[in-house]
Amino acid sequence: MTSETNQITNKTIIQELAAHGAAAIYACDHPPSSNTTTTAQSTSLPSPSPSHHLTKIIPYPTSPPSPAIEHETLALIDEILASFGRLDIWICSPIPLPSSPPPSIFSTTTPILHSLFETHALGPFFALKHAPAAMGKLSPQKGGYPNAVRKTQKYGSIITVIGGEGEKGGGVGYEMVRGAVLGVVKGGVGVLKGTGVRGNAVCVGFVGEGGEERDDVPLGRAAKPREIARVVGFLASGFSSYVTGASLVVDGGVSAMGPNIVPI
């Protein structure tokens, strides 16, 4: 996904969570430039629709590639618990790098590899490390904010959205990072045992704001952002209560066709 489609998809995910009845959503975004103000508009965050007006969307500016940095992950968790007393869902959907990773291993430098891992892999790792303990905190009282329900048992969901499924040309470095992210999801099953928390990944293919036609996709078009958001919403909801350690591929069939459609 490009930076633009990634941003649109993330906004659509926020709207989907609001539709599922989320009480509050912390939306991490990069800090605004010096000539802008920190508002929902300047941080490109959606406002809840009238039908979802009870959901509170909270802009939370971060520094790239945060919250991959561990101390910022902990700071965000502390902020959530101090404000609301509980944490239920954690979604890692990294912003793509400004430029595509080089397809050649010989042009992939150490700084590029570090940037790839910081942007894509460290966030899911630190979420797995720290979020389950916060998700285990119970909240028997509804609290003083709208749309809340009592939390009388431990549960939670950690969801990682990663692009590139079916896309070639990202290079060895990006494929390494994708493998690392999926390794966090698979390895996390044992870590999460007994916590009531589930961890899953959504592997995304080509995404276009209007579902543009594509000859290299079996379904004939790119995914619309809401089609990605609905899968994330499924994993965040109780409908996926027996799903953990899974990687749900949402690519219109590209990866299943392999080299028949996408040249290697």
mmCIF file of C-alpha atoms in Angstrom:
data_model
loop_
_atom_site.group_PDB
_atom_site.id
_atom_site.type_symbol
_atom_site.label_atom_id
_atom_site.label_comp_id
_atom_site.label_asym_id
_atom_site.label_seq_id
_atom_site.Cartn_x
_atom_site.Cartn_y
_atom_site.Cartn_z
ATOM 1 C CA MET A 1 0.000 0.000 0.000
ATOM 2 C CA THR A 2 1.099 3.556 -0.619
ATOM 3 C CA SER A 3 1.201 6.077 2.214
ATOM 4 C CA GLU A 4 -2.038 7.631 0.958
ATOM 5 C CA THR A 5 -3.999 4.372 0.746
ATOM 6 C CA ASN A 6 -2.534 3.261 4.080
ATOM 7 C CA GLN A 7 -3.783 6.446 5.724
ATOM 8 C CA ILE A 8 -7.235 6.016 4.193
ATOM 9 C CA THR A 9 -7.328 2.382 5.314
ATOM 10 C CA ASN A 10 -6.339 3.309 8.864
ATOM 11 C CA LYS A 11 -9.092 5.946 9.003
ATOM 12 C CA THR A 12 -11.561 3.346 7.740
ATOM 13 C CA ILE A 13 -10.413 0.904 10.438
ATOM 14 C CA ILE A 14 -11.122 3.561 13.072
ATOM 15 C CA GLN A 15 -14.617 4.022 11.633
ATOM 16 C CA GLU A 16 -15.162 0.253 11.647
ATOM 17 C CA LEU A 17 -14.181 -0.017 15.314
ATOM 18 C CA ALA A 18 -16.593 2.795 16.105
ATOM 19 C CA ALA A 19 -19.314 0.874 14.268
ATOM 20 C CA HIS A 20 -18.545 -2.125 16.514
ATOM 21 C CA GLY A 21 -19.243 0.066 19.544
ATOM 22 C CA ALA A 22 -15.742 1.047 20.702
ATOM 23 C CA ALA A 23 -15.943 3.395 23.685
ATOM 24 C CA ALA A 24 -12.650 5.173 22.974
ATOM 25 C CA ILE A 25 -10.015 4.879 20.249
ATOM 26 C CA TYR A 26 -6.484 6.226 20.595
ATOM 27 C CA ALA A 27 -5.359 6.985 17.047
ATOM 28 C CA CYS A 28 -1.572 7.203 16.835
ATOM 29 C CA ASP A 29 -0.305 9.560 14.169
ATOM 30 C CA HIS A 30 2.917 11.381 13.389
ATOM 31 C CA PRO A 31 3.142 14.827 15.012
ATOM 32 C CA PRO A 32 1.878 17.756 12.941
ATOM 33 C CA SER A 33 4.358 20.164 11.414
ATOM 34 C CA SER A 34 5.101 23.460 13.134
ATOM 35 C CA ASN A 35 2.569 25.346 11.013
ATOM 36 C CA THR A 36 -0.419 23.149 11.883
ATOM 37 C CA THR A 37 -2.513 22.588 14.958
ATOM 38 C CA THR A 38 -3.208 19.266 16.625
ATOM 39 C CA THR A 39 -6.793 18.581 15.645
ATOM 40 C CA ALA A 40 -8.662 15.657 14.163
ATOM 41 C CA GLN A 41 -8.340 17.389 10.809
ATOM 42 C CA SER A 42 -4.616 18.142 10.979
ATOM 43 C CA THR A 43 -3.802 14.618 12.094
ATOM 44 C CA SER A 44 -6.060 13.187 9.347
ATOM 45 C CA LEU A 45 -8.347 11.407 11.806
ATOM 46 C CA PRO A 46 -12.009 10.765 11.062
ATOM 47 C CA SER A 47 -14.811 12.125 13.181
ATOM 48 C CA PRO A 48 -17.394 9.608 14.399
ATOM 49 C CA SER A 49 -20.527 9.478 12.293
ATOM 50 C CA PRO A 50 -23.776 10.603 13.952
ATOM 51 C CA SER A 51 -24.725 6.961 14.505
ATOM 52 C CA HIS A 52 -21.409 6.339 16.335
ATOM 53 C CA HIS A 53 -21.273 9.594 18.291
ATOM 54 C CA LEU A 54 -20.593 7.809 21.601
ATOM 55 C CA THR A 55 -17.161 6.700 20.421
ATOM 56 C CA LYS A 56 -14.405 9.036 21.555
ATOM 57 C CA ILE A 57 -11.547 9.318 19.025
ATOM 58 C CA ILE A 58 -8.386 10.634 20.659
ATOM 59 C CA PRO A 59 -5.460 11.857 18.512
ATOM 60 C CA TYR A 60 -2.182 10.632 19.973
ATOM 61 C CA PRO A 61 0.803 12.126 18.093
ATOM 62 C CA THR A 62 3.906 9.960 18.055
ATOM 63 C CA SER A 63 7.391 10.115 16.616
ATOM 64 C CA PRO A 64 8.223 7.793 13.724
ATOM 65 C CA PRO A 65 8.474 4.825 13.978
ATOM 66 C CA SER A 66 6.581 4.908 17.286
ATOM 67 C CA PRO A 67 4.888 3.171 18.957
ATOM 68 C CA ALA A 68 7.574 0.739 17.829
ATOM 69 C CA ILE A 69 9.852 2.331 20.433
ATOM 70 C CA GLU A 70 9.301 0.462 23.667
ATOM 71 C CA HIS A 71 9.059 3.400 26.041
ATOM 72 C CA GLU A 72 6.414 5.074 23.858
ATOM 73 C CA THR A 73 4.400 1.843 23.831
ATOM 74 C CA LEU A 74 4.491 1.834 27.629
ATOM 75 C CA ALA A 75 3.613 5.534 27.776
ATOM 76 C CA LEU A 76 0.567 4.984 25.576
ATOM 77 C CA ILE A 77 -0.593 2.034 27.702
ATOM 78 C CA ASP A 78 -0.177 4.113 30.878
ATOM 79 C CA GLU A 79 -2.182 6.942 29.310
ATOM 80 C CA ILE A 80 -5.021 4.582 28.341
ATOM 81 C CA LEU A 81 -5.184 2.893 31.751
ATOM 82 C CA ALA A 82 -5.035 6.207 33.587
ATOM 83 C CA SER A 83 -7.870 7.629 31.501
ATOM 84 C CA PHE A 84 -10.131 4.609 31.056
ATOM 85 C CA GLY A 85 -8.873 1.849 33.347
ATOM 86 C CA ARG A 86 -8.776 -0.818 30.657
ATOM 87 C CA LEU A 87 -7.434 -1.826 27.255
ATOM 88 C CA ASP A 88 -9.231 -4.252 24.923
ATOM 89 C CA ILE A 89 -7.857 -3.928 21.380
ATOM 90 C CA TRP A 90 -4.396 -3.056 20.031
ATOM 91 C CA ILE A 91 -3.885 -2.638 16.286
ATOM 92 C CA CYS A 92 -0.486 -2.282 14.622
ATOM 93 C CA SER A 93 -0.803 -0.763 11.158
ATOM 94 C CA PRO A 94 2.522 0.851 10.282
ATOM 95 C CA ILE A 95 2.879 3.767 7.926
ATOM 96 C CA PRO A 96 4.856 2.721 4.814
ATOM 97 C CA LEU A 97 8.312 4.146 4.395
ATOM 98 C CA PRO A 98 8.546 7.335 2.294
ATOM 99 C CA SER A 99 10.297 5.385 -0.458
ATOM 100 C CA SER A 100 9.993 1.767 -1.471
ATOM 101 C CA PRO A 101 12.657 -0.588 -0.103
ATOM 102 C CA PRO A 102 15.269 -1.412 -2.758
ATOM 103 C CA PRO A 103 14.501 -4.654 -4.610
ATOM 104 C CA SER A 104 18.187 -5.588 -4.786
ATOM 105 C CA ILE A 105 19.927 -7.132 -1.788
ATOM 106 C CA PHE A 106 23.103 -5.340 -2.856
ATOM 107 C CA SER A 107 21.458 -1.927 -2.485
ATOM 108 C CA THR A 108 19.887 -2.766 0.879
ATOM 109 C CA THR A 109 22.035 -1.065 3.493
ATOM 110 C CA THR A 110 22.096 -1.566 7.254
ATOM 111 C CA PRO A 111 20.187 1.693 7.920
ATOM 112 C CA ILE A 112 17.470 0.609 5.470
ATOM 113 C CA LEU A 113 17.130 -2.745 7.241
ATOM 114 C CA HIS A 114 16.933 -1.012 10.612
ATOM 115 C CA SER A 115 14.236 1.331 9.289
ATOM 116 C CA LEU A 116 12.222 -1.589 7.930
ATOM 117 C CA PHE A 117 12.328 -3.479 11.216
ATOM 118 C CA GLU A 118 11.614 -0.385 13.321
ATOM 119 C CA THR A 119 8.658 0.591 11.161
ATOM 120 C CA HIS A 120 7.044 -2.821 10.733
ATOM 121 C CA ALA A 121 8.292 -5.404 13.249
ATOM 122 C CA LEU A 122 9.079 -3.725 16.561
ATOM 123 C CA GLY A 123 5.560 -2.370 17.087
ATOM 124 C CA PRO A 124 3.915 -5.827 17.065
ATOM 125 C CA PHE A 125 6.730 -7.194 19.245
ATOM 126 C CA PHE A 126 6.337 -4.569 21.972
ATOM 127 C CA ALA A 127 2.544 -4.811 21.769
ATOM 128 C CA LEU A 128 2.845 -8.550 22.431
ATOM 129 C CA LYS A 129 5.272 -7.842 25.262
ATOM 130 C CA HIS A 130 3.276 -5.198 27.137
ATOM 131 C CA ALA A 131 -0.381 -5.033 26.026
ATOM 132 C CA PRO A 132 -1.606 -8.398 27.444
ATOM 133 C CA ALA A 133 -0.985 -7.336 31.053
ATOM 134 C CA ALA A 134 -3.034 -4.181 30.490
ATOM 135 C CA MET A 135 -5.763 -6.186 28.753
ATOM 136 C CA GLY A 136 -5.947 -8.393 31.828
ATOM 137 C CA LYS A 137 -7.116 -5.525 34.019
ATOM 138 C CA LEU A 138 -10.800 -5.853 34.875
ATOM 139 C CA SER A 139 -13.246 -2.972 35.030
ATOM 140 C CA PRO A 140 -16.316 -4.036 37.027
ATOM 141 C CA GLN A 141 -17.725 -0.502 36.946
ATOM 142 C CA LYS A 142 -18.879 1.073 33.714
ATOM 143 C CA GLY A 143 -16.873 4.205 34.409
ATOM 144 C CA GLY A 144 -17.659 7.779 33.556
ATOM 145 C CA TYR A 145 -17.464 7.585 29.775
ATOM 146 C CA PRO A 146 -20.170 6.743 27.223
ATOM 147 C CA ASN A 147 -20.548 3.435 25.426
ATOM 148 C CA ALA A 148 -18.638 1.458 28.075
ATOM 149 C CA VAL A 149 -19.495 -2.022 29.312
ATOM 150 C CA ARG A 150 -18.255 -3.873 32.362
ATOM 151 C CA LYS A 151 -15.186 -6.039 31.926
ATOM 152 C CA THR A 152 -15.478 -8.975 34.293
ATOM 153 C CA GLN A 153 -13.057 -11.389 32.613
ATOM 154 C CA LYS A 154 -9.667 -11.096 30.967
ATOM 155 C CA TYR A 155 -9.757 -10.679 27.207
ATOM 156 C CA GLY A 156 -8.199 -8.704 24.411
ATOM 157 C CA SER A 157 -7.102 -8.777 20.792
ATOM 158 C CA ILE A 158 -3.797 -7.728 19.199
ATOM 159 C CA ILE A 159 -4.075 -7.268 15.435
ATOM 160 C CA THR A 160 -1.234 -6.557 13.037
ATOM 161 C CA VAL A 161 -1.930 -5.283 9.534
ATOM 162 C CA ILE A 162 0.898 -5.864 7.081
ATOM 163 C CA GLY A 163 0.978 -5.135 3.376
ATOM 164 C CA GLY A 164 2.760 -6.696 0.452
ATOM 165 C CA GLU A 165 0.784 -9.936 0.104
ATOM 166 C CA GLY A 166 1.117 -10.831 -3.563
ATOM 167 C CA GLU A 167 3.267 -7.789 -4.332
ATOM 168 C CA LYS A 168 6.733 -8.496 -5.677
ATOM 169 C CA GLY A 169 9.720 -6.188 -5.824
ATOM 170 C CA GLY A 170 9.936 -5.325 -2.136
ATOM 171 C CA GLY A 171 13.245 -7.078 -1.917
ATOM 172 C CA VAL A 172 14.799 -9.491 0.541
ATOM 173 C CA GLY A 173 14.781 -6.905 3.324
ATOM 174 C CA TYR A 174 11.029 -6.390 3.198
ATOM 175 C CA GLU A 175 10.368 -10.126 2.958
ATOM 176 C CA MET A 176 12.559 -10.597 6.057
ATOM 177 C CA VAL A 177 10.478 -8.037 7.922
ATOM 178 C CA ARG A 178 7.192 -9.610 6.839
ATOM 179 C CA GLY A 179 8.496 -12.951 8.100
ATOM 180 C CA ALA A 180 9.475 -11.336 11.399
ATOM 181 C CA VAL A 181 6.005 -9.831 11.856
ATOM 182 C CA LEU A 182 4.281 -13.128 11.117
ATOM 183 C CA GLY A 183 6.756 -14.790 13.486
ATOM 184 C CA VAL A 184 5.577 -12.488 16.281
ATOM 185 C CA VAL A 185 1.992 -13.577 15.576
ATOM 186 C CA LYS A 186 2.838 -17.288 15.520
ATOM 187 C CA GLY A 187 5.283 -17.178 18.420
ATOM 188 C CA GLY A 188 2.890 -15.041 20.399
ATOM 189 C CA VAL A 189 0.373 -17.867 20.746
ATOM 190 C CA GLY A 190 2.444 -19.433 23.521
ATOM 191 C CA VAL A 191 3.096 -16.075 25.154
ATOM 192 C CA LEU A 192 -0.633 -15.322 25.251
ATOM 193 C CA LYS A 193 -1.660 -18.722 26.615
ATOM 194 C CA GLY A 194 -3.882 -18.282 29.638
ATOM 195 C CA THR A 195 -4.213 -14.495 29.253
ATOM 196 C CA GLY A 196 -7.495 -14.450 27.345
ATOM 197 C CA VAL A 197 -5.769 -12.314 24.701
ATOM 198 C CA ARG A 198 -5.653 -13.300 21.035
ATOM 199 C CA GLY A 199 -3.077 -12.270 18.417
ATOM 200 C CA ASN A 200 -3.618 -12.318 14.658
ATOM 201 C CA ALA A 201 -2.400 -10.733 11.436
ATOM 202 C CA VAL A 202 -4.175 -9.339 8.396
ATOM 203 C CA CYS A 203 -2.022 -9.721 5.263
ATOM 204 C CA VAL A 204 -3.140 -7.133 2.747
ATOM 205 C CA GLY A 205 -2.614 -7.084 -1.014
ATOM 206 C CA PHE A 206 -3.338 -4.258 -3.425
ATOM 207 C CA VAL A 207 -5.576 -1.542 -1.969
ATOM 208 C CA GLY A 208 -7.176 1.327 -3.859
ATOM 209 C CA GLU A 209 -9.576 3.928 -2.563
ATOM 210 C CA GLY A 210 -12.148 3.042 -5.206
ATOM 211 C CA GLY A 211 -11.293 -0.614 -5.757
ATOM 212 C CA GLU A 212 -9.609 0.119 -9.075
ATOM 213 C CA GLU A 213 -9.514 -2.576 -11.762
ATOM 214 C CA ARG A 214 -6.385 -4.734 -11.868
ATOM 215 C CA ASP A 215 -5.590 -7.491 -14.342
ATOM 216 C CA ASP A 216 -3.102 -9.071 -11.926
ATOM 217 C CA VAL A 217 -5.730 -9.807 -9.263
ATOM 218 C CA PRO A 218 -8.050 -12.831 -9.673
ATOM 219 C CA LEU A 219 -11.024 -10.812 -8.401
ATOM 220 C CA GLY A 220 -10.211 -8.203 -11.023
ATOM 221 C CA ARG A 221 -9.697 -5.207 -8.748
ATOM 222 C CA ALA A 222 -7.846 -3.799 -5.763
ATOM 223 C CA ALA A 223 -9.393 -4.060 -2.304
ATOM 224 C CA LYS A 224 -11.437 -1.158 -1.000
ATOM 225 C CA PRO A 225 -10.262 0.161 2.388
ATOM 226 C CA ARG A 226 -13.516 -0.849 4.056
ATOM 227 C CA GLU A 227 -12.941 -4.466 2.969
ATOM 228 C CA ILE A 228 -9.694 -4.472 4.942
ATOM 229 C CA ALA A 229 -11.323 -2.668 7.865
ATOM 230 C CA ARG A 230 -14.109 -5.237 8.109
ATOM 231 C CA VAL A 231 -11.602 -8.063 8.525
ATOM 232 C CA VAL A 232 -9.853 -6.074 11.261
ATOM 233 C CA GLY A 233 -13.234 -5.452 12.870
ATOM 234 C CA PHE A 234 -13.954 -9.184 12.777
ATOM 235 C CA LEU A 235 -10.693 -9.966 14.579
ATOM 236 C CA ALA A 236 -11.410 -7.242 17.124
ATOM 237 C CA SER A 237 -14.873 -8.588 17.867
ATOM 238 C CA GLY A 238 -16.219 -11.576 19.725
ATOM 239 C CA PHE A 239 -17.098 -13.202 16.399
ATOM 240 C CA SER A 240 -13.440 -14.295 16.197
ATOM 241 C CA SER A 241 -13.260 -15.543 19.799
ATOM 242 C CA TYR A 242 -11.631 -18.850 18.731
ATOM 243 C CA VAL A 243 -9.165 -17.325 16.259
ATOM 244 C CA THR A 244 -5.571 -16.748 17.377
ATOM 245 C CA GLY A 245 -2.160 -17.129 15.770
ATOM 246 C CA ALA A 246 -3.777 -16.763 12.355
ATOM 247 C CA SER A 247 -2.716 -14.779 9.301
ATOM 248 C CA LEU A 248 -5.804 -13.813 7.329
ATOM 249 C CA VAL A 249 -4.891 -13.083 3.711
ATOM 250 C CA VAL A 250 -7.009 -10.362 2.107
ATOM 251 C CA ASP A 251 -5.522 -10.005 -1.358
ATOM 252 C CA GLY A 252 -8.230 -10.990 -3.823
ATOM 253 C CA GLY A 253 -6.540 -14.324 -4.482
ATOM 254 C CA VAL A 254 -3.188 -13.004 -5.679
ATOM 255 C CA SER A 255 -1.006 -15.069 -3.326
ATOM 256 C CA ALA A 256 -2.972 -18.239 -4.122
ATOM 257 C CA MET A 257 -2.267 -17.822 -7.835
ATOM 258 C CA GLY A 258 1.427 -17.089 -7.238
ATOM 259 C CA PRO A 259 3.601 -16.894 -10.368
ATOM 260 C CA ASN A 260 0.606 -17.614 -12.622
ATOM 261 C CA ILE A 261 -0.311 -13.952 -12.203
ATOM 262 C CA VAL A 262 2.540 -12.187 -10.455
ATOM 263 C CA PRO A 263 5.913 -12.651 -12.154
ATOM 264 C CA ILE A 264 8.817 -13.453 -9.873
#
